mmCIF file of C-alpha atoms and ligand atoms in Angstrom:
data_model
loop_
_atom_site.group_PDB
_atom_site.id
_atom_site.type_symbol
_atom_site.label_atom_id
_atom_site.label_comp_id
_atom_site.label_asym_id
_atom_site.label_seq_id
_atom_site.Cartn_x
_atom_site.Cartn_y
_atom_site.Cartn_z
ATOM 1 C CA UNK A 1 172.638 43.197 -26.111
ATOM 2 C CA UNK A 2 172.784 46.477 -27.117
ATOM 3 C CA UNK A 3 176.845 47.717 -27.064
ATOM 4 C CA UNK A 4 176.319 50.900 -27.957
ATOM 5 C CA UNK A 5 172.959 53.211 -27.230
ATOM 6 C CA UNK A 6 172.622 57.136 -28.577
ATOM 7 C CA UNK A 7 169.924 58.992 -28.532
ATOM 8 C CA UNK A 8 169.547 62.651 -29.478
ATOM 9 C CA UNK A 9 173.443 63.660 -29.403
ATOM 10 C CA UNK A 10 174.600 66.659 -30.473
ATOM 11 C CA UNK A 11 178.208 68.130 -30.566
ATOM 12 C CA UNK A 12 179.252 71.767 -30.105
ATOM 13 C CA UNK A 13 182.981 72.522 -30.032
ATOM 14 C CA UNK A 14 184.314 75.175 -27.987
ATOM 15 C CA UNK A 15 184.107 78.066 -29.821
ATOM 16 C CA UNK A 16 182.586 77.018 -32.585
ATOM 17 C CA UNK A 17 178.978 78.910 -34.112
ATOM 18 C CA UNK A 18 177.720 75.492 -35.201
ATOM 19 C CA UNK A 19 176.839 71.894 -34.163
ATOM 20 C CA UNK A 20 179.170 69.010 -35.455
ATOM 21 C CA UNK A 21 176.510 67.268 -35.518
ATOM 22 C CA UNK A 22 172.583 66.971 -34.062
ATOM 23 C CA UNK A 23 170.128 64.414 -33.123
ATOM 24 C CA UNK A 24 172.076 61.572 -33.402
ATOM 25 C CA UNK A 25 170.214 58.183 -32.476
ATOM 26 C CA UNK A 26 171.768 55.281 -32.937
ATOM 27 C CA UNK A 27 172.277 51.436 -31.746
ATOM 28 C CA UNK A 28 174.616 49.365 -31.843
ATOM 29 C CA UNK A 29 174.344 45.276 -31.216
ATOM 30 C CA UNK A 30 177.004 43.567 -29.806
ATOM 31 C CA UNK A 31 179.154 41.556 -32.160
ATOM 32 C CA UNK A 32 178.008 43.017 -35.516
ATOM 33 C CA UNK A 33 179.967 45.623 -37.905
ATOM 34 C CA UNK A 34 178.494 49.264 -38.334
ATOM 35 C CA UNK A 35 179.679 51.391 -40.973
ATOM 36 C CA UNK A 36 178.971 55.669 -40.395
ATOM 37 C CA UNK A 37 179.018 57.102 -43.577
ATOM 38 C CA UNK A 38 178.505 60.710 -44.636
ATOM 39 C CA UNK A 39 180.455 63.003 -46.879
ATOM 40 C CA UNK A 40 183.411 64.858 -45.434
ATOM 41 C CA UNK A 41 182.673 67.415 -42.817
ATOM 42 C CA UNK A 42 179.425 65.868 -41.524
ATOM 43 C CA UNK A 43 180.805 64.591 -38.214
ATOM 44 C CA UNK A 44 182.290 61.320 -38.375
ATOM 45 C CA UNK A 45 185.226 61.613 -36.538
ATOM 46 C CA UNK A 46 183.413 63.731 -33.763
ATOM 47 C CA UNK A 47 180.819 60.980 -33.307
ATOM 48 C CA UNK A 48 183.460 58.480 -32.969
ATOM 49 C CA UNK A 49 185.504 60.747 -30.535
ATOM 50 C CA UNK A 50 182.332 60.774 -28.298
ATOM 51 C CA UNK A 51 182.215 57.491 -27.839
ATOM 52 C CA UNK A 52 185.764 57.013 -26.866
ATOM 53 C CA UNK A 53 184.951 59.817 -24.743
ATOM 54 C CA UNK A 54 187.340 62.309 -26.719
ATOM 55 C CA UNK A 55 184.879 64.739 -26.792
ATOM 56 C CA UNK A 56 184.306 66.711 -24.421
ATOM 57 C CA UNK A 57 187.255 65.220 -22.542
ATOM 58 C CA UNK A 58 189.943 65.807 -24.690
ATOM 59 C CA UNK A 59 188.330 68.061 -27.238
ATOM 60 C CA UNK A 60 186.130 70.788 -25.653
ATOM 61 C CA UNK A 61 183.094 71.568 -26.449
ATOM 62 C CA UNK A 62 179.570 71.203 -25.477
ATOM 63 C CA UNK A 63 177.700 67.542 -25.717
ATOM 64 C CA UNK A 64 173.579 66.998 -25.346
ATOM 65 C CA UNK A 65 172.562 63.748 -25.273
ATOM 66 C CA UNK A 66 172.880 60.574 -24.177
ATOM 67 C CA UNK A 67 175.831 57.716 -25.175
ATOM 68 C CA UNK A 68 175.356 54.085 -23.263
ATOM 69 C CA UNK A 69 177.764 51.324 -23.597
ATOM 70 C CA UNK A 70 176.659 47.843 -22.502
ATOM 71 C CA UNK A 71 173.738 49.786 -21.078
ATOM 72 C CA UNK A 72 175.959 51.897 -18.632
ATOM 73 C CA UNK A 73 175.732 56.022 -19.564
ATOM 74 C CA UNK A 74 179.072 56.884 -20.510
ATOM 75 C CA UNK A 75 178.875 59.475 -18.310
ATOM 76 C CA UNK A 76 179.174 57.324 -14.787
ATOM 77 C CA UNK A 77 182.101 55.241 -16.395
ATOM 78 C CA UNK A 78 185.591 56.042 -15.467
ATOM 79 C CA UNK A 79 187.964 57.332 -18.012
ATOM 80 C CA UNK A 80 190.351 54.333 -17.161
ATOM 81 C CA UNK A 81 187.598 51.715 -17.371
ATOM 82 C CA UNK A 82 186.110 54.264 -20.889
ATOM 83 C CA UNK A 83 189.150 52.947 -22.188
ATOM 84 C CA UNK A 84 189.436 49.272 -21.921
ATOM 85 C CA UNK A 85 185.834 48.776 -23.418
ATOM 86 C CA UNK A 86 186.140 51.255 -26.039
ATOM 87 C CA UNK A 87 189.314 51.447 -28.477
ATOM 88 C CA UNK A 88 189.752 54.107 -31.562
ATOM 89 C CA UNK A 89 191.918 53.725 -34.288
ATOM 90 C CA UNK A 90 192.597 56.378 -36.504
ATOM 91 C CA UNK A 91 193.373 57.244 -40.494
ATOM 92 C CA UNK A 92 197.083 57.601 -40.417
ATOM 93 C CA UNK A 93 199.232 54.529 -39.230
ATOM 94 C CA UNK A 94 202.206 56.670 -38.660
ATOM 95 C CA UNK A 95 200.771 59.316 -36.726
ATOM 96 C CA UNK A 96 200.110 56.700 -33.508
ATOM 97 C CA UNK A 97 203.023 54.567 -33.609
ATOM 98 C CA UNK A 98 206.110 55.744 -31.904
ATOM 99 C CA UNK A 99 207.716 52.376 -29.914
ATOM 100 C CA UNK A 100 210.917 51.071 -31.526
ATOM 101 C CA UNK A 101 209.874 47.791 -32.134
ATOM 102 C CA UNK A 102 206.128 46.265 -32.476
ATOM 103 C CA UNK A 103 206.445 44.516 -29.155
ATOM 104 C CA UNK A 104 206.782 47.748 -27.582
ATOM 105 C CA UNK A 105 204.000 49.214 -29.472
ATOM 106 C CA UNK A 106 201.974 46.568 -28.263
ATOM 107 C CA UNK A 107 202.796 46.351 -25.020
ATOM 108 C CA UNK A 108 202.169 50.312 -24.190
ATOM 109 C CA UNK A 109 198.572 50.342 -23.230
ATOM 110 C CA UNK A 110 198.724 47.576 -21.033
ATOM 111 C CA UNK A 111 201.493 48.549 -19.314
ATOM 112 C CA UNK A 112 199.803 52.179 -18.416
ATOM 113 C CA UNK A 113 197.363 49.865 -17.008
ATOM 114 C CA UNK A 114 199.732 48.101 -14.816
ATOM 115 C CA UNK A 115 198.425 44.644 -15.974
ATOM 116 C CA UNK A 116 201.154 41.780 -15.386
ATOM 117 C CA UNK A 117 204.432 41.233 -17.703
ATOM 118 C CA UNK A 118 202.831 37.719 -18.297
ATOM 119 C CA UNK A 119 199.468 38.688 -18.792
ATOM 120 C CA UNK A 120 200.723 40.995 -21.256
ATOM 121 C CA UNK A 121 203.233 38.722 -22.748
ATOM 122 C CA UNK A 122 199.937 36.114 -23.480
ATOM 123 C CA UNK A 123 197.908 39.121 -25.203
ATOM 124 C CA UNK A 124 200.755 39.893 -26.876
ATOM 125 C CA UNK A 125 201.388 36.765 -28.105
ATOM 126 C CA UNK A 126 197.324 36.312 -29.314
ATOM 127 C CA UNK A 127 197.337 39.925 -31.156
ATOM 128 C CA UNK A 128 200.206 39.031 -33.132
ATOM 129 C CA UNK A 129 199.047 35.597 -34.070
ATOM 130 C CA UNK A 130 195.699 37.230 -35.184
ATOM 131 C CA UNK A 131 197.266 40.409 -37.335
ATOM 132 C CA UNK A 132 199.713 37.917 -38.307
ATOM 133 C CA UNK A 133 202.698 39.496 -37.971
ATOM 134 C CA UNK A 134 204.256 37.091 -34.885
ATOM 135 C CA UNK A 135 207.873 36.570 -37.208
ATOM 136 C CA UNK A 136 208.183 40.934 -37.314
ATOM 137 C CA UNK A 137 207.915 41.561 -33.622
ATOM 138 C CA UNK A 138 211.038 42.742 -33.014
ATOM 139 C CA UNK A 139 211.009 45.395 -36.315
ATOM 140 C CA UNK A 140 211.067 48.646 -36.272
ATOM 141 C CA UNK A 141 207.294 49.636 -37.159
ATOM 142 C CA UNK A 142 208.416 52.262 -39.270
ATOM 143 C CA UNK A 143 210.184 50.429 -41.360
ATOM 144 C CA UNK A 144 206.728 48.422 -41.923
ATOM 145 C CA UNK A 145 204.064 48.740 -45.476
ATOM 146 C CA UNK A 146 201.446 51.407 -44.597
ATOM 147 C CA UNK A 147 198.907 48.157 -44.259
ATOM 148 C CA UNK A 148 200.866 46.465 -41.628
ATOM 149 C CA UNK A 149 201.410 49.968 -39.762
ATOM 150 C CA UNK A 150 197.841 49.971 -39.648
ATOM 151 C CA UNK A 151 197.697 46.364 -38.216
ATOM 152 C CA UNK A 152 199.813 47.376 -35.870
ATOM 153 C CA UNK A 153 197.895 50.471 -34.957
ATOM 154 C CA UNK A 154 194.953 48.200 -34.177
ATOM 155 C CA UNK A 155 196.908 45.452 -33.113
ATOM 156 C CA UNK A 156 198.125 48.580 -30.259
ATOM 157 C CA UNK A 157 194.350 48.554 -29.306
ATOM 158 C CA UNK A 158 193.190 45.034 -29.480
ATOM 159 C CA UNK A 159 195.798 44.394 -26.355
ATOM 160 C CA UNK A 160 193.709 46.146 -24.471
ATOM 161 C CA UNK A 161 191.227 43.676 -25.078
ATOM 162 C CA UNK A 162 188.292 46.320 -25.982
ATOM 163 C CA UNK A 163 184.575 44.911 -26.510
ATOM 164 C CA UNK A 164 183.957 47.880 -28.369
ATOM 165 C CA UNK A 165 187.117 49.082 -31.852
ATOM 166 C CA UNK A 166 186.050 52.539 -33.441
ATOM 167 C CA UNK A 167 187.485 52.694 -36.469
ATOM 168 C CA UNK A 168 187.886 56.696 -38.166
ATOM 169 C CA UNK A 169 188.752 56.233 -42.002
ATOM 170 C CA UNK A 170 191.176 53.592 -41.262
ATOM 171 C CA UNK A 171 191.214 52.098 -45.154
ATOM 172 C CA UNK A 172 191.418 55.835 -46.692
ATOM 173 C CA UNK A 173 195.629 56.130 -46.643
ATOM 174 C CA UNK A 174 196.236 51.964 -47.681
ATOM 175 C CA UNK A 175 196.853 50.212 -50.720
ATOM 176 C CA UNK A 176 194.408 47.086 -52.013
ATOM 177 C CA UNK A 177 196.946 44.325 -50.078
ATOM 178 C CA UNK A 178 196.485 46.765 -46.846
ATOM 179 C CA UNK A 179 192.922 47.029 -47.238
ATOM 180 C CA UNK A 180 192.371 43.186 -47.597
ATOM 181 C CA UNK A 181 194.995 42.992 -44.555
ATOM 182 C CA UNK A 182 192.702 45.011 -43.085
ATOM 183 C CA UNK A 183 189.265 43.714 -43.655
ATOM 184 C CA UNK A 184 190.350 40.728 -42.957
ATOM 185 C CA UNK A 185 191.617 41.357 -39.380
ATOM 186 C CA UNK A 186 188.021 43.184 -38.739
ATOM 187 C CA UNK A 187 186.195 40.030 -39.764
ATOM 188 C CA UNK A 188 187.954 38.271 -37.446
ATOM 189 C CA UNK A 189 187.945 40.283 -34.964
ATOM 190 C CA UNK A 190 183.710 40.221 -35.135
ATOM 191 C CA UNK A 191 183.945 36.584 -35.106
ATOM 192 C CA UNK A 192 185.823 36.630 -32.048
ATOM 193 C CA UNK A 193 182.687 38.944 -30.928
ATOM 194 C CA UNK A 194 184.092 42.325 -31.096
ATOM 195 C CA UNK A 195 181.502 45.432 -32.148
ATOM 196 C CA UNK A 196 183.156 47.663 -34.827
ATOM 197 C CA UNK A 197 181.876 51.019 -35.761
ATOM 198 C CA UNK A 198 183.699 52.098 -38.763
ATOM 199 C CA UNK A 199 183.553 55.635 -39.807
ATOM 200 C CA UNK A 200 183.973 56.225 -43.872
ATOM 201 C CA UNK A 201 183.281 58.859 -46.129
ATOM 202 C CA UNK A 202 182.865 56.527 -49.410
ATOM 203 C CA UNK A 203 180.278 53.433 -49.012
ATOM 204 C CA UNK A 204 182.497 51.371 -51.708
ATOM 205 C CA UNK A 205 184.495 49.678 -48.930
ATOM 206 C CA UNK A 206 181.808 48.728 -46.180
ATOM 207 C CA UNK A 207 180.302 45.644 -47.318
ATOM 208 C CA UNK A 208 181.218 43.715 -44.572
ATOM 209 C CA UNK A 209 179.066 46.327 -42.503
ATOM 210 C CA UNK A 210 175.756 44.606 -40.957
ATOM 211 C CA UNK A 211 174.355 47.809 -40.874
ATOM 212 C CA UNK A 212 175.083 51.068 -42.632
ATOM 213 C CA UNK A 213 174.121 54.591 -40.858
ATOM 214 C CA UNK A 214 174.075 57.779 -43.106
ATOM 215 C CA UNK A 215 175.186 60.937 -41.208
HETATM 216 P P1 ADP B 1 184.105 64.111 -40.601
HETATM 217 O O1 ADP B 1 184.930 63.193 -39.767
HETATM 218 O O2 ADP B 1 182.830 63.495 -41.079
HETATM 219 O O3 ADP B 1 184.891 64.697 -41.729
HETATM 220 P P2 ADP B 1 184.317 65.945 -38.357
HETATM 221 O O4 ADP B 1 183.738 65.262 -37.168
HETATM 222 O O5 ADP B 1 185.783 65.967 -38.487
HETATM 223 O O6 ADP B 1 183.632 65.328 -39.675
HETATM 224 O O7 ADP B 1 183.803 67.431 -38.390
HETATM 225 C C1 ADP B 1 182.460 67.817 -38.141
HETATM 226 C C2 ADP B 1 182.399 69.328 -37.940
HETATM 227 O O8 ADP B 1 183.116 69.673 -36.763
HETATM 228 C C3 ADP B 1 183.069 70.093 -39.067
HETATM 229 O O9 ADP B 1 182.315 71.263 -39.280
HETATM 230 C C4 ADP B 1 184.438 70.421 -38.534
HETATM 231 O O10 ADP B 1 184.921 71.628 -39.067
HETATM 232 C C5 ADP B 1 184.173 70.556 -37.053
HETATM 233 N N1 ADP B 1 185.367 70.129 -36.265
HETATM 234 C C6 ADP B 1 185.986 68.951 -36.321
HETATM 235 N N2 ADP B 1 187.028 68.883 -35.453
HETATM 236 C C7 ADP B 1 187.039 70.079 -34.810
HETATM 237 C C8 ADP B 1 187.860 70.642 -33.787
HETATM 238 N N3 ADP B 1 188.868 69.937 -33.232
HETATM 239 N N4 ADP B 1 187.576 71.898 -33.380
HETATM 240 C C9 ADP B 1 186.552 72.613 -33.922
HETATM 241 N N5 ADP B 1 185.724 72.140 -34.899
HETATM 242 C C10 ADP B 1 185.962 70.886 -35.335
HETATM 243 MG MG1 MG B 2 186.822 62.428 -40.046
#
């Protein structure tokens, strides 16, 4: 099954002479890794914003084309249900956590979503098992390497259990011991059968991409 369908997209942002991007086609299969490469500038972070229907949502701007996830246009689904398929993590740890402890940073998105204190206590309990991490809970994510911010910053997403994680740059800012953190966690997380679209501007760290797209 196809988890992710584009054909001809192109991105104008309010205001803005030029396209972001045009003519995007591209598929995604369920379960596999996808790396979007392209120097910086070419539109990376805008496609991945238009999946997570960021753009034009959040950020303005004009869109032609047509996005389908799990075969559904994006543009009948609900920005509530958008975001329980569909999670994006971004470049810089820091900049998304703000909970006092990683509990609390983990338990945020469900609990916009109203889901049960023990349904969120089990998913809980599963994402820190899986970016291992279970014996920090209670710490202060600041106070964490910039690798385990960034397993946290997923971590943040995975609780809402999304089919789809959009990563933008998210092994630029970490050291080796992050990175392998890292990578690791997204292997897993494909064996567990999540897609991942990873967004990078060098190819260097994307070989455990099925399938690499040049933008
Ligand atoms: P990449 O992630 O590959 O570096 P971006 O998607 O950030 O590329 O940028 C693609 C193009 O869109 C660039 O020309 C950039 O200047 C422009 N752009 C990106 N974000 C915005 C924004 N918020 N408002 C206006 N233009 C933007
Ligand atoms: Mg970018």
């Amino acid at each position: 099954m196809k988890a992710i369908e584009i054909t001809g997209l192109s991105f104008t942002y309010k205001g803005s002479e030029k396209k972001a991007f045009t003519g995007i086609d591209l598929d995604v299969e369920e379960g596999s890794i996808t790396a979007v490469v392209g120097k910086s500038g070419c539109g990376k972070s805008t496609l991945l914003r238009c999946i997570a229907g960021l753009c034009p949502r959040v950020y303005q701007g004009e869109m032609v084309g047509t996005i389908s996830i799990f075969g559904e246009k994006i543009s009948s689904i609900s920005h509530v249900s958008l975001s329980t398929i569909v999670g994006i993590v971004f470049q810089n740890p820091a900049t998304q956590l703000f909970s006092p402890t990683i509990e609390d940073e983990l338990a945020f998105g469900p609990e916009n979503l109203c889901i049960p204190r023990e349904e969120i206590g089990n998913r809980m309990n599963d994402v820190l098992r899986i970016i291992g991490l279970e014996k920090h809970r209670n710490l202060n994510p600041a106070n964490l390497s910039g690798g385990q911010q960034q397993l946290v910053a997923i971590g943040s997403v995975l609780t809402m259990r999304p089919r789809i994680l959009l990563c933008d740059e998210i092994l630029s800012w970490l050291d080796l011991e992050g990175r392998k953190a890292v990578r690791d966690l997204l292997i897993e997380l494909k064996k567990h059968g999540t897609t991942i679209l990873l967004a990078d501007h060098r190819d260097e760290k994307i070989d455990i991409a099925d399938k690499i797209v040049r933008l």
